[in-house]
CSV table of C-alpha atoms in Angstrom, one decimal:
chain,number,residue,atom,x,y,z
T,1,MET,CA,16.2,-8.9,-43.5
T,2,GLY,CA,18.6,-7.9,-46.3
T,3,SER,CA,18.5,-4.6,-48.1
T,4,GLU,CA,17.6,-4.2,-51.7
T,5,GLY,CA,21.3,-3.6,-52.4
T,6,ASP,CA,22.2,-6.9,-50.8
T,7,GLU,CA,19.6,-8.7,-52.9
T,8,LYS,CA,21.0,-7.2,-56.1
T,9,ARG,CA,24.5,-8.3,-55.2
T,10,ILE,CA,23.3,-11.9,-54.5
T,11,ILE,CA,21.5,-12.3,-57.8
T,12,LYS,CA,24.1,-10.5,-60.0
T,13,LYS,CA,25.7,-12.7,-62.7
T,14,PRO,CA,29.3,-12.3,-63.9
T,15,ARG,CA,29.0,-10.4,-67.2
T,16,PHE,CA,31.3,-11.5,-70.0
T,17,LEU,CA,32.0,-9.9,-73.3
T,18,CYS,CA,32.4,-12.9,-75.7
T,19,LEU,CA,34.9,-12.6,-78.6
T,20,HIS,CA,34.5,-15.1,-81.4
T,21,GLY,CA,37.2,-17.0,-83.4
T,22,PHE,CA,38.8,-16.1,-86.8
T,23,ARG,CA,36.4,-15.5,-89.6
T,24,THR,CA,33.3,-16.5,-87.7
T,25,SER,CA,30.7,-14.4,-85.9
T,26,ALA,CA,29.0,-13.6,-82.6
T,27,GLU,CA,26.0,-15.7,-83.6
T,28,ILE,CA,28.3,-18.7,-84.3
T,29,LEU,CA,30.1,-18.4,-81.0
T,30,LYS,CA,26.7,-18.2,-79.2
T,31,LYS,CA,25.6,-21.5,-80.9
T,32,GLN,CA,28.9,-23.1,-79.9
T,33,VAL,CA,28.8,-22.0,-76.3
T,34,HIS,CA,25.2,-23.0,-75.9
T,35,LYS,CA,26.3,-26.7,-76.1
T,36,TRP,CA,27.1,-26.2,-72.4
T,37,PRO,CA,24.3,-27.2,-69.9
T,38,GLN,CA,21.7,-24.6,-69.1
T,39,SER,CA,22.8,-24.7,-65.5
T,40,VAL,CA,26.1,-23.1,-66.7
T,41,ILE,CA,24.5,-20.6,-69.1
T,42,ASN,CA,22.0,-19.5,-66.5
T,43,GLU,CA,24.9,-18.5,-64.1
T,44,LEU,CA,26.5,-16.1,-66.6
T,45,ASP,CA,25.5,-13.0,-68.5
T,46,LEU,CA,27.0,-13.5,-71.9
T,47,VAL,CA,27.2,-10.7,-74.5
T,48,PHE,CA,28.4,-11.7,-78.0
T,49,LEU,CA,30.1,-9.2,-80.2
T,50,ASP,CA,30.8,-9.4,-84.0
T,51,ALA,CA,34.3,-8.4,-85.0
T,52,PRO,CA,34.7,-5.0,-86.7
T,53,PHE,CA,35.8,-6.2,-90.2
T,54,PRO,CA,34.0,-8.3,-92.8
T,55,CYS,CA,35.8,-11.5,-93.6
T,56,GLN,CA,38.5,-10.9,-96.2
T,57,GLY,CA,39.0,-14.5,-97.2
T,58,LYS,CA,37.6,-18.0,-96.9
T,59,SER,CA,36.3,-19.1,-93.5
T,60,ASP,CA,37.0,-22.5,-92.1
T,61,VAL,CA,33.4,-22.8,-91.0
T,62,GLU,CA,31.8,-22.4,-94.4
T,63,GLY,CA,29.3,-25.2,-94.9
T,64,ILE,CA,29.0,-25.7,-91.2
T,65,PHE,CA,27.8,-22.3,-90.0
T,66,ASP,CA,26.0,-19.7,-92.2
T,67,PRO,CA,27.6,-16.3,-93.0
T,68,PRO,CA,28.2,-13.5,-92.5
T,69,TYR,CA,31.7,-13.9,-91.1
T,70,TYR,CA,34.0,-11.3,-89.5
T,71,GLU,CA,37.6,-10.8,-88.4
T,72,TRP,CA,39.1,-8.8,-85.6
T,73,PHE,CA,42.2,-7.6,-87.5
T,74,GLN,CA,44.4,-8.9,-90.3
T,75,PHE,CA,47.8,-10.7,-89.8
T,76,ASN,CA,50.6,-12.3,-91.7
T,77,LYS,CA,51.2,-16.0,-92.0
T,78,GLU,CA,53.6,-16.0,-89.0
T,79,PHE,CA,51.1,-14.1,-86.9
T,80,THR,CA,53.8,-11.5,-86.1
T,81,GLU,CA,52.5,-8.5,-88.0
T,82,TYR,CA,49.0,-7.0,-87.6
T,83,THR,CA,46.9,-4.6,-89.6
T,84,ASN,CA,44.0,-2.7,-88.0
T,85,PHE,CA,45.1,-3.9,-84.6
T,86,ASP,CA,44.7,-0.5,-82.9
T,87,GLU,CA,41.3,-0.1,-84.6
T,88,CYS,CA,40.3,-3.4,-83.2
T,89,LEU,CA,41.2,-2.4,-79.7
T,90,GLN,CA,39.3,0.8,-80.0
T,91,TYR,CA,36.3,-0.9,-81.4
T,92,ILE,CA,36.1,-3.3,-78.4
T,93,GLU,CA,36.6,-0.4,-75.9
T,94,ASP,CA,33.9,1.7,-77.6
T,95,TYR,CA,31.5,-1.3,-77.3
T,96,MET,CA,32.4,-1.8,-73.7
T,97,ILE,CA,31.8,1.9,-73.0
T,98,LYS,CA,28.4,1.9,-74.7
T,99,HIS,CA,27.1,-1.5,-73.4
T,100,GLY,CA,29.1,-2.2,-70.3
T,101,PRO,CA,30.2,-2.5,-67.6
T,102,PHE,CA,31.6,-6.0,-68.1
T,103,ASP,CA,33.3,-8.2,-65.5
T,104,GLY,CA,35.3,-10.4,-67.8
T,105,LEU,CA,36.1,-11.7,-71.3
T,106,LEU,CA,35.3,-15.0,-72.9
T,107,GLY,CA,37.3,-15.8,-76.0
T,108,PHE,CA,37.6,-18.7,-78.5
T,109,SER,CA,40.5,-19.5,-80.8
T,110,GLN,CA,42.3,-17.2,-83.2
T,111,VAL,CA,41.6,-14.5,-82.5
T,112,GLY,CA,39.0,-14.2,-79.8
T,113,ALA,CA,40.9,-16.2,-77.1
T,114,ILE,CA,44.3,-14.6,-77.9
T,115,LEU,CA,42.8,-11.1,-77.7
T,116,SER,CA,40.9,-11.9,-74.5
T,117,ALA,CA,43.9,-13.3,-72.7
T,118,ALA,CA,46.1,-10.4,-73.7
T,119,LEU,CA,43.8,-7.6,-72.9
T,120,PRO,CA,44.1,-7.5,-69.0
T,121,ASN,CA,47.8,-6.7,-69.2
T,122,LEU,CA,47.4,-4.4,-72.2
T,123,GLN,CA,44.9,-2.6,-70.1
T,124,ASP,CA,47.3,-2.4,-67.1
T,125,LYS,CA,50.0,-1.1,-69.4
T,126,GLY,CA,47.7,1.7,-70.7
T,127,VAL,CA,47.7,0.2,-74.2
T,128,ALA,CA,44.0,-0.8,-74.4
T,129,LEU,CA,40.7,-0.4,-72.6
T,130,THR,CA,41.8,2.7,-70.7
T,131,LYS,CA,38.3,4.1,-70.3
T,132,VAL,CA,36.5,1.1,-68.9
T,133,PRO,CA,36.7,-0.9,-65.7
T,134,LYS,CA,39.4,-3.4,-65.2
T,135,VAL,CA,38.9,-6.9,-66.8
T,136,LYS,CA,38.5,-9.1,-63.7
T,137,PHE,CA,38.0,-12.6,-65.2
T,138,LEU,CA,38.9,-14.7,-68.2
T,139,ILE,CA,37.4,-17.8,-69.9
T,140,ILE,CA,39.8,-18.9,-72.6
T,141,ILE,CA,38.9,-21.7,-75.1
T,142,GLY,CA,41.6,-22.9,-77.5
T,143,GLY,CA,43.9,-20.0,-76.6
T,144,ALA,CA,47.4,-19.0,-77.5
T,145,LYS,CA,49.7,-15.9,-77.4
T,146,PHE,CA,50.4,-13.0,-79.7
T,147,ARG,CA,53.7,-13.5,-81.5
T,148,SER,CA,54.5,-9.9,-82.3
T,149,PRO,CA,57.4,-8.9,-80.0
T,150,TRP,CA,55.8,-5.5,-79.3
T,151,VAL,CA,52.4,-6.9,-78.3
T,152,ALA,CA,53.9,-9.9,-76.5
T,153,GLU,CA,56.1,-7.6,-74.3
T,154,LYS,CA,53.1,-5.6,-73.2
T,155,ALA,CA,50.8,-8.6,-72.8
T,156,TYR,CA,53.0,-11.2,-71.1
T,157,SER,CA,56.0,-9.5,-69.4
T,158,SER,CA,54.0,-9.6,-66.2
T,159,PRO,CA,51.9,-12.6,-65.1
T,160,ILE,CA,48.2,-12.5,-66.0
T,161,ARG,CA,46.8,-12.1,-62.5
T,162,CYS,CA,43.0,-12.1,-63.0
T,163,PRO,CA,41.2,-15.5,-62.3
T,164,SER,CA,41.2,-17.5,-65.5
T,165,LEU,CA,39.5,-20.7,-66.8
T,166,HIS,CA,41.2,-22.4,-69.7
T,167,PHE,CA,39.9,-25.2,-72.0
T,168,LEU,CA,42.7,-27.3,-73.4
T,169,GLY,CA,42.0,-30.0,-76.0
T,170,GLU,CA,44.1,-33.1,-76.3
T,171,THR,CA,44.2,-32.9,-80.1
T,172,ASP,CA,44.0,-29.1,-80.5
T,173,PHE,CA,46.5,-27.8,-83.0
T,174,LEU,CA,47.1,-24.9,-80.6
T,175,ARG,CA,47.6,-27.1,-77.6
T,176,GLN,CA,51.3,-26.3,-77.1
T,177,TYR,CA,50.6,-22.6,-77.4
T,178,GLY,CA,47.6,-22.8,-75.1
T,179,SER,CA,49.9,-24.5,-72.5
T,180,GLU,CA,52.4,-21.6,-72.8
T,181,LEU,CA,49.6,-19.1,-72.2
T,182,ILE,CA,48.5,-21.0,-69.1
T,183,GLU,CA,52.0,-20.8,-67.8
T,184,SER,CA,51.7,-17.0,-68.0
T,185,CYS,CA,48.6,-17.0,-65.7
T,186,VAL,CA,48.5,-16.9,-61.9
T,187,GLU,CA,46.6,-19.8,-60.5
T,188,PRO,CA,44.8,-20.8,-63.8
T,189,VAL,CA,41.9,-23.3,-63.7
T,190,VAL,CA,42.2,-25.8,-66.5
T,191,ILE,CA,39.6,-28.1,-68.1
T,192,HIS,CA,41.3,-30.8,-70.2
T,193,HIS,CA,39.1,-32.4,-72.8
T,194,PRO,CA,39.7,-35.1,-75.4
T,195,LYS,CA,38.6,-33.0,-78.4
T,196,GLY,CA,40.5,-30.8,-80.8
T,197,HIS,CA,40.1,-27.1,-81.5
T,198,THR,CA,36.5,-26.7,-80.5
T,199,ILE,CA,34.2,-25.6,-77.7
T,200,PRO,CA,33.6,-28.9,-76.0
T,201,ARG,CA,30.6,-30.2,-74.3
T,202,LEU,CA,31.0,-30.6,-70.5
T,203,ASP,CA,31.3,-34.0,-68.9
T,204,ASP,CA,30.5,-34.3,-65.2
T,205,GLU,CA,34.0,-33.5,-64.0
T,206,SER,CA,34.3,-30.5,-66.4
T,207,LEU,CA,30.9,-29.2,-65.3
T,208,LYS,CA,32.0,-29.4,-61.6
T,209,THR,CA,35.2,-27.5,-62.4
T,210,MET,CA,33.3,-24.8,-64.3
T,211,MET,CA,30.6,-24.3,-61.7
T,212,SER,CA,33.3,-24.0,-59.0
T,213,PHE,CA,35.1,-21.3,-61.0
T,214,ILE,CA,31.8,-19.4,-61.5
T,215,GLU,CA,31.0,-19.6,-57.8
T,216,LYS,CA,34.4,-18.3,-57.0
T,217,ILE,CA,34.3,-15.3,-59.3
T,218,LYS,CA,30.7,-14.4,-58.3
T,219,LYS,CA,32.1,-13.5,-54.9
T,220,ASP,CA,34.3,-10.8,-56.6
T,221,ILE,CA,31.7,-8.9,-58.5
């Protein structure tokens, strides 16, 4: 007969902090992710966080999803210079201290997926999340890399070693950059889908891949 501790380990779900895309919100990401089957949602403990700064320009989702909209930090057109980046990292860490612990990060698009994928190595280098447990898992949807040389050197000079699941859309405008990110990961699991820059519904094959990834990471929490 198992102990109470054994029972708790068996029923624990991987807990992910979910970072939304550029000029959207936690509520919008929650609606997007809940297109996935309940069988997937039930296996994960998903916590959705609004970015720290109110939207400072037009959102691409206006007319599709209701405001308010938020942004993680500000950046130039080339995505090489960032304003309020350190404040963003501190904001995420403060939330993780208060509401954690978290096992992993789920991120979508600019800037949620880019941030999520960079944070494990930024954490290892002592640049971010120094007061919280290590990020153990990643789910990256429509991802890419930071282009700032300073951030990129810290985030990608070493392989991203934590288990990662990536969604790569055939017509995603970030597809090339998402592929480059995947090349920086150790043994990434990739779900290819025919859509563009979106959180796709899961067909039978994608569902099988995702459930296999979840079962694998549950053994490490």
